[in-house]
Each structure stands twice: as structure tokens, then as C-alpha cells.
Short mmCIF file of C-alpha atoms and ligand atoms in Angstrom, two decimals:
data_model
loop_
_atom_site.label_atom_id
_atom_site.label_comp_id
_atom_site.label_asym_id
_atom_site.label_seq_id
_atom_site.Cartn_x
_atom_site.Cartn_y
_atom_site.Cartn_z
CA UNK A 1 5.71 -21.33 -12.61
CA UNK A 2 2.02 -20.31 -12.51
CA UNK A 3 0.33 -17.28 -10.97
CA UNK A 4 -1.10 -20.02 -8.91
CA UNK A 5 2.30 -21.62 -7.76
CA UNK A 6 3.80 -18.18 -7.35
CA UNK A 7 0.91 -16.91 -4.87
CA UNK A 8 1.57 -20.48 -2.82
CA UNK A 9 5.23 -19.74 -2.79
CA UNK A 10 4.76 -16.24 -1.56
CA UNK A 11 2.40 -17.15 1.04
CA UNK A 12 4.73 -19.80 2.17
CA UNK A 13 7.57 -17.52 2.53
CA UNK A 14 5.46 -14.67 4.09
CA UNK A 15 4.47 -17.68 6.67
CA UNK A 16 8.37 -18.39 7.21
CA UNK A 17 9.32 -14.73 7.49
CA UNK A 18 6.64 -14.33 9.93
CA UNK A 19 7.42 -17.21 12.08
CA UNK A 20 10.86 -16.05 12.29
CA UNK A 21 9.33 -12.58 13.94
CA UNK A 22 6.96 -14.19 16.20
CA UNK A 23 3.95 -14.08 14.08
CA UNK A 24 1.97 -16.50 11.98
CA UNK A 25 1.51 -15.93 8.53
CA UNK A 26 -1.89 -14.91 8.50
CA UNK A 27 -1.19 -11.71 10.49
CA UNK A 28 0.64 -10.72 7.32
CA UNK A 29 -1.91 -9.41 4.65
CA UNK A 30 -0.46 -9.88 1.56
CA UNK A 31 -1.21 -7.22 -1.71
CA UNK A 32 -1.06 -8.54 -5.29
CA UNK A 33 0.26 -5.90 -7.49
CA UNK A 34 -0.80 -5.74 -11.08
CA UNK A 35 0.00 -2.65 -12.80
CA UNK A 36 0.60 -3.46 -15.85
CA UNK A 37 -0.71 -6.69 -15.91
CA UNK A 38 -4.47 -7.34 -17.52
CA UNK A 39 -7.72 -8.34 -15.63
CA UNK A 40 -6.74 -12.33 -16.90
CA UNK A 41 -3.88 -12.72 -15.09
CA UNK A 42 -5.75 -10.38 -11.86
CA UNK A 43 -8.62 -12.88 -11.76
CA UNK A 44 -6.15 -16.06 -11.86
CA UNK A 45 -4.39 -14.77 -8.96
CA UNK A 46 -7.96 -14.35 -7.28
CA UNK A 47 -8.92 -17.73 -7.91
CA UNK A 48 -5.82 -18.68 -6.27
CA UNK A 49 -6.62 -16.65 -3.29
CA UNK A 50 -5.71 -13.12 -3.41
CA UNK A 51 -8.09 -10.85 -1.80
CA UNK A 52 -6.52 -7.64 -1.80
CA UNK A 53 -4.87 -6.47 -5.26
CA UNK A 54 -2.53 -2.51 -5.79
CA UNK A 55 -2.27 -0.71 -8.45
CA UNK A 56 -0.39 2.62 -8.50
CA UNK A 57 -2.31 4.52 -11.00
CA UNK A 58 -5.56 5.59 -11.11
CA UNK A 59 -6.51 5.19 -14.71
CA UNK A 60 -5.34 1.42 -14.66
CA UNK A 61 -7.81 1.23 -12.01
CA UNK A 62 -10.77 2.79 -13.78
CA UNK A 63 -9.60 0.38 -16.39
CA UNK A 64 -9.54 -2.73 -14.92
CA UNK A 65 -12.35 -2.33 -12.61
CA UNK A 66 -15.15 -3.37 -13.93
CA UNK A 67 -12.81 -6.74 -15.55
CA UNK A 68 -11.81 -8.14 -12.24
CA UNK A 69 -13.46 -10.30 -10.01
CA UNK A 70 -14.53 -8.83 -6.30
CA UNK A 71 -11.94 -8.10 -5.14
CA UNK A 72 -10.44 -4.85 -2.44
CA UNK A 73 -8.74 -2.24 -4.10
CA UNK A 74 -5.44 -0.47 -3.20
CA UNK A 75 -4.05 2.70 -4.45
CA UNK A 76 -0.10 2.52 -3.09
CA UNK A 77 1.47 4.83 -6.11
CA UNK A 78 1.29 8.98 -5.73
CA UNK A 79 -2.26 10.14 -6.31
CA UNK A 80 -2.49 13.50 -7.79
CA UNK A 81 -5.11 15.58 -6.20
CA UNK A 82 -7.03 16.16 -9.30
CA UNK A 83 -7.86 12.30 -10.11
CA UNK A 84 -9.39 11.80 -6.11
CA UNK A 85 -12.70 11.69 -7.84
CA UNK A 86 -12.71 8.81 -9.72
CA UNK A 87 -11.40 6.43 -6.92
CA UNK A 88 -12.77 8.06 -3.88
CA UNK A 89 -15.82 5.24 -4.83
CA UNK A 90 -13.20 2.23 -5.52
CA UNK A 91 -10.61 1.64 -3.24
CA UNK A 92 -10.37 0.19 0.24
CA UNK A 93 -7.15 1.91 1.36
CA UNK A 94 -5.18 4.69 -0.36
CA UNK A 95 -1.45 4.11 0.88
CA UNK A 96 0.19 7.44 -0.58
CA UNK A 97 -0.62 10.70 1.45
CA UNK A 98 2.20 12.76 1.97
CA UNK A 99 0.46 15.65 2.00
CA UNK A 100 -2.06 17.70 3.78
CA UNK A 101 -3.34 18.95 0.53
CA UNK A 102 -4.25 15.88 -0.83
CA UNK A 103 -5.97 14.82 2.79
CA UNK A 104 -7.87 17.58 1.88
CA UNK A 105 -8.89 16.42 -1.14
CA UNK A 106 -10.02 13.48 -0.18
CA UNK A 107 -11.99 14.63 2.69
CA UNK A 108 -14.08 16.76 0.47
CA UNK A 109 -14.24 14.01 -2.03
CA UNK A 110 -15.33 11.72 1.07
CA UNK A 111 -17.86 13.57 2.23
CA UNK A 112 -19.31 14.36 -0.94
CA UNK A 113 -19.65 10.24 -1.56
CA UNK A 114 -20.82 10.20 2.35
CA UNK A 115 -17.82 7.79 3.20
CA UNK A 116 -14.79 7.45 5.97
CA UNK A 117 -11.67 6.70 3.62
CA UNK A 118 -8.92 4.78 5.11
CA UNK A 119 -5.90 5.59 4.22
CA UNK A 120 -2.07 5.44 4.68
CA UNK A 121 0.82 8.12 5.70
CA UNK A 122 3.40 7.44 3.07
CA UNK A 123 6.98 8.38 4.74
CA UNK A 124 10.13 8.87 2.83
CA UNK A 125 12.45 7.65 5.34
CA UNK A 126 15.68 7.16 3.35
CA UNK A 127 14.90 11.11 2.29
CA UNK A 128 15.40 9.58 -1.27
CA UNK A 129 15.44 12.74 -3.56
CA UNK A 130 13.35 10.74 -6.50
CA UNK A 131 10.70 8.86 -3.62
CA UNK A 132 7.22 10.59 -2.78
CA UNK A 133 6.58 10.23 0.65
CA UNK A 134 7.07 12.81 3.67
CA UNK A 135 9.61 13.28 5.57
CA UNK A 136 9.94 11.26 9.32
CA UNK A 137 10.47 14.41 10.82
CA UNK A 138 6.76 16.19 9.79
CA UNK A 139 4.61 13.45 10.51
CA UNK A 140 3.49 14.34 13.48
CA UNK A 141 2.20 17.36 12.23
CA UNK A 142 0.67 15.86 9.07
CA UNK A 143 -1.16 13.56 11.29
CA UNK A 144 -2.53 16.25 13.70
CA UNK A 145 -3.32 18.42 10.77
CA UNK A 146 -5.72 15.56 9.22
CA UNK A 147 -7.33 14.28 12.61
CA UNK A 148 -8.14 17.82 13.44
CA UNK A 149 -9.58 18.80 10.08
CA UNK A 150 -10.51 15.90 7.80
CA UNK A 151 -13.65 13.86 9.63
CA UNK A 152 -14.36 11.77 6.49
CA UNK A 153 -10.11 10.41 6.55
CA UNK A 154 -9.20 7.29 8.52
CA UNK A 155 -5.98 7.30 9.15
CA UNK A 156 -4.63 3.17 9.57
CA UNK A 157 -0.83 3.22 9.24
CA UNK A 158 2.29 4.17 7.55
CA UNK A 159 3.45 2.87 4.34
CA UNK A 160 6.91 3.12 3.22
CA UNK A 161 9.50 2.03 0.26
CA UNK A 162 12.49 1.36 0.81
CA UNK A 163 15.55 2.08 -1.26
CA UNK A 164 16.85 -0.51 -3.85
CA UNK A 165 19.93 -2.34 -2.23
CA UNK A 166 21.17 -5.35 -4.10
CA UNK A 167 21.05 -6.63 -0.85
CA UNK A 168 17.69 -6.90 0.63
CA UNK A 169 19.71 -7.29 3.87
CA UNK A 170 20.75 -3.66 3.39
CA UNK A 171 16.91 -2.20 3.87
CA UNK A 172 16.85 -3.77 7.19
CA UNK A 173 17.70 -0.52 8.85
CA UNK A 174 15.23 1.75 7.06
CA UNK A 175 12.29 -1.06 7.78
CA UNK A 176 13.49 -0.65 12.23
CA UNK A 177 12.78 3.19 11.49
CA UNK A 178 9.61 3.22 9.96
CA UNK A 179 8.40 0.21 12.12
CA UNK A 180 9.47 3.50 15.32
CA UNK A 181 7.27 5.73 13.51
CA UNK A 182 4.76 3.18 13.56
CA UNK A 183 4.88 2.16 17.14
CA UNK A 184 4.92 5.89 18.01
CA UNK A 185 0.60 5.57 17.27
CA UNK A 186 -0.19 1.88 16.97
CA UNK A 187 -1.93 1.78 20.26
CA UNK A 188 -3.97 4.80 19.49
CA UNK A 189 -7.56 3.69 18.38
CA UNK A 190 -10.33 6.56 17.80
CA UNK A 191 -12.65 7.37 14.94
CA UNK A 192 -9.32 9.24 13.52
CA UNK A 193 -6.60 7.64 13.98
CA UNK A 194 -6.80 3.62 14.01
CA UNK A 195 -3.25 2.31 13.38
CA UNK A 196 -3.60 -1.16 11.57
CA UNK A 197 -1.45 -1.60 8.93
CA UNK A 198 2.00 -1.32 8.52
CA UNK A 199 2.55 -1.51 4.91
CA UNK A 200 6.11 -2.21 3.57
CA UNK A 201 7.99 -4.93 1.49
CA UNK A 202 8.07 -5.87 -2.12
CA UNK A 203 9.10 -8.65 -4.17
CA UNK A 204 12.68 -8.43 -3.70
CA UNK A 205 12.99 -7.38 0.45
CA UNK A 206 9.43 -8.33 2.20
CA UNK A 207 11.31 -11.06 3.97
CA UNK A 208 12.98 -8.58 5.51
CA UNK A 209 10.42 -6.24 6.17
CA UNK A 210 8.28 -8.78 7.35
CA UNK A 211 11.07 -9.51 10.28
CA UNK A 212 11.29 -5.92 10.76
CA UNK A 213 7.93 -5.90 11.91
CA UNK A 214 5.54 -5.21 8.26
CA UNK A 215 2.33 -6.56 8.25
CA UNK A 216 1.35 -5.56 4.63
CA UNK A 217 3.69 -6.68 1.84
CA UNK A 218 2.92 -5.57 -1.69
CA UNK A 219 4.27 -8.17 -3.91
CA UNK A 220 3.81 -7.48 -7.75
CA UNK A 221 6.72 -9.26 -9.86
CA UNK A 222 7.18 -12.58 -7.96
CA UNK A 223 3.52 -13.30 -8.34
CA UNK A 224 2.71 -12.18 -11.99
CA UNK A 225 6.83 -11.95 -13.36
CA UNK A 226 8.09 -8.80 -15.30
CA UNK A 227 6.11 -6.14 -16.05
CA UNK A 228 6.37 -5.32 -19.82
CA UNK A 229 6.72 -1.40 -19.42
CA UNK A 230 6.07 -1.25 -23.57
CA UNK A 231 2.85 -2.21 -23.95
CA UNK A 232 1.21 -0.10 -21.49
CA UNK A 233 -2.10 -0.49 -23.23
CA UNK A 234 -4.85 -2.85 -21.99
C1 PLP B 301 5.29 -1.75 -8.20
C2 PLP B 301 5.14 -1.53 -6.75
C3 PLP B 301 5.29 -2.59 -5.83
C4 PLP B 301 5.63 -4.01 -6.24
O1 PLP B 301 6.92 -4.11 -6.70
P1 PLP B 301 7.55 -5.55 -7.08
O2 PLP B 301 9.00 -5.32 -7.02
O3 PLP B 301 7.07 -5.86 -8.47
O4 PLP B 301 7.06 -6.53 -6.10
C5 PLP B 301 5.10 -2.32 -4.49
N1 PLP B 301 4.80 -1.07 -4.05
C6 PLP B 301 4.66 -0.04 -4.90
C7 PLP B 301 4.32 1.31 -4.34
C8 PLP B 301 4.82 -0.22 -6.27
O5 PLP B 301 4.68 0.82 -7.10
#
């Protein structure tokens, strides 16, 4: 199958998935994923009509950027506080803060570059030892803590991974508890907080997570196949 056929099978699937929850498929936004996989195979997923592409690490995307076609840029992997700098002028939505240190970061980076970042509260809600992401219980505070102090940080949603269960079936109950969190601030829309995006589901479980309410999957190996961890040159 080509990146082309894959992208027209996910879509069709996200539609399904969506139907099934009482949505249409276009309510869904759905994010390529291609770390690890070079600007060629990026663009031929473009052409086939990806808008929005992730990558998790900030030197792939300084790497790739100026290689792919226009395209909006997501950083979903842990962002260390030191490399805010170099993407602060790149990406549309930063999924991973779990921290009010790193808010921080990027406010000063923001306001340095003039610019209202949108990003994402990453929660850990399985409290997965090895996962980044905060825990359920000190959102609240992380959220007031940014909206009272960083001007220059959007917040839009809550992003979340869930743990890897054979069965996708079995993520079902950690997708109702971050779609709570969620709901606890979706109808709150100011210049600080403007809940949008609800960003959860991968290859192997979006179906799942787009019943349990997601409206952002980020889908990297059934579009592009396995990543080839070896070669992690470009
Ligand atoms: C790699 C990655 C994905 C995509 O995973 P697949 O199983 O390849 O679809 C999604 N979200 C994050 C944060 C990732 O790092």
C-alpha cells in the first residue's frame, strides 16, 4: 500500500469511528507523524492531503523544515526547555507541557518572537512511571498557573497517550478520563484558555479514542509503515 492509499484508509476509518460517536469525519483533524521518516515520504503524504504533520523531536524538525512542503507543524514528544528557541518560530501547536517551567519558557521565548503560542496540557492519566505528562490531579493548578502568568501561551486542549494494551479495547477507559478533564474547560473561551483540541489516538487505538470523544488523532505507522529506529540519520 502507498502513503497515498494509507492516508485514504485512515481518513476513511477516522470517518467511520466518528460516525459511530455522532460526528462526521471532518471534525476529526487528523496528524501525520513522521519522525523518522524523510521529507520524500512527508511531501507524498501532503500531496495526498495531509495538512498537519508531528514530529516529537526538535532537531528532526529543524531538519526537515526547510525539505517539506507548507505544511503546520506539531511538536507532540517532550520538549526540553533549553531547545524552545529553535521552534518557538515553527510550530503551530506544541502538545507536551507538563510543566510550569517549560510554560515559562515558552512565554519568554513567545514574547521575545512577539507571538501567542498555542499549545497543549499533556496529562499522564494512567500515572505510567516511564510517560511524560502531568498528573490528572495538578492540572488545575498548572492551568491557573499559566493563564495567570504566561500572556504570550494559548492554552487549546489536553493531549494524552495512552498505555499500550494489546487490546485497543483496553484504552477505552483511560480515553472517558481524559475526555472528563477535557470537558471540565471546553466551554471556556478567553484570550487564555480556548479549549479546541482534544488530542489522543495513534495508529493502533484512535478508533477508540475517536469514540471516546478525540478530535485529534496522531497517526504515524499506519500512514508511512515502520519506523527504522537504525538509521536515524537524514
Ligand atoms: C510516535 C508517536 C505517535 C504515532 O505513533 P504510531 O503508533 O506510529 O501511530 C503519536 N503520538 C506521539 C506522541 C508519538 O511520539
Amino acid at each position: 500500500m502507498s502513503i497515498r492509499d494509507n492516508v485514504e484508509y485512515i481518513n476513511n476509518s477516522k470517518r467511520l469511528a466518528a460516525e459511530r460517536n455522532g460526528r462526521t469525519g471532518e471534525e476529526i483533524l487528523l496528524i501525520a507523524v513522521t519522525k523518522l521518516h524523510s521529507p520524500d515520504e512527508i511531501n507524498e503524504a501532503i500531496d495526498a492531503g495531509i495538512t498537519d504533520i508531528g514530529e516529537n523531536k526538535v532537531q528532526e524538525i529543524l531538519d526537515k523544515y526547510e525539505r517539506v512542503k507548507p505544511v503546520k507543524w506539531h511538536l507532540i514528544g517532550h520538549l526540553q526547555r533549553n531547545k524552545v528557541k529553535y521552534i518557538i518560530d515553527k510550530v503551530d501547536l506544541i502538545h507536551s507541557v507538563d510543566s510550569f517551567r517549560l510554560a515559562q519558557e515558552i512565554e519568554k521565548q513567545a514574547s521575545q518572537h512577539n507571538r501567542i503560542i498555542d499549545v497543549l496540557i499533556q496529562v499522564n492519566p494512567a500515572g505510567e512511571e516511564s510517560k511524560f505528562g502531568i498528573d490528572p490531579t495538578d492540572i488545575d493548578e498548572l492551568i491557573d498557573q499559566v493563564r495567570n502568568n504566561c500572556p504570550h501561551v494559548r492554552i487549546r486542549g489536553i493531549m494524552s497517550i495512552a498505555p499500550f494494551f494489546d487490546d485497543a479495547e483496553d484504552c477505552r477507559p483511560v480515553f472517558k478520563q481524559v475526555k472528563d478533564i477535557y470537558d471540565k474547560y471546553k466551554d471556556i473561551h478567553d484570550d487564555r484558555i480556548d479549549f479546541k483540541y482534544l488530542s489522543m489516538g495513534m495508529s493502533h487505538d484512535f478508533e477508540v479514542a475517536i469514540e471516546e470523544g478525540s478530535n485529534c488523532i496522531r497517526v504515524g505507522t499506519a500512514i508511512f509503515g515502520n519506523r527504522d529506529y537504525r538509521s536515524e540519520e537524514m
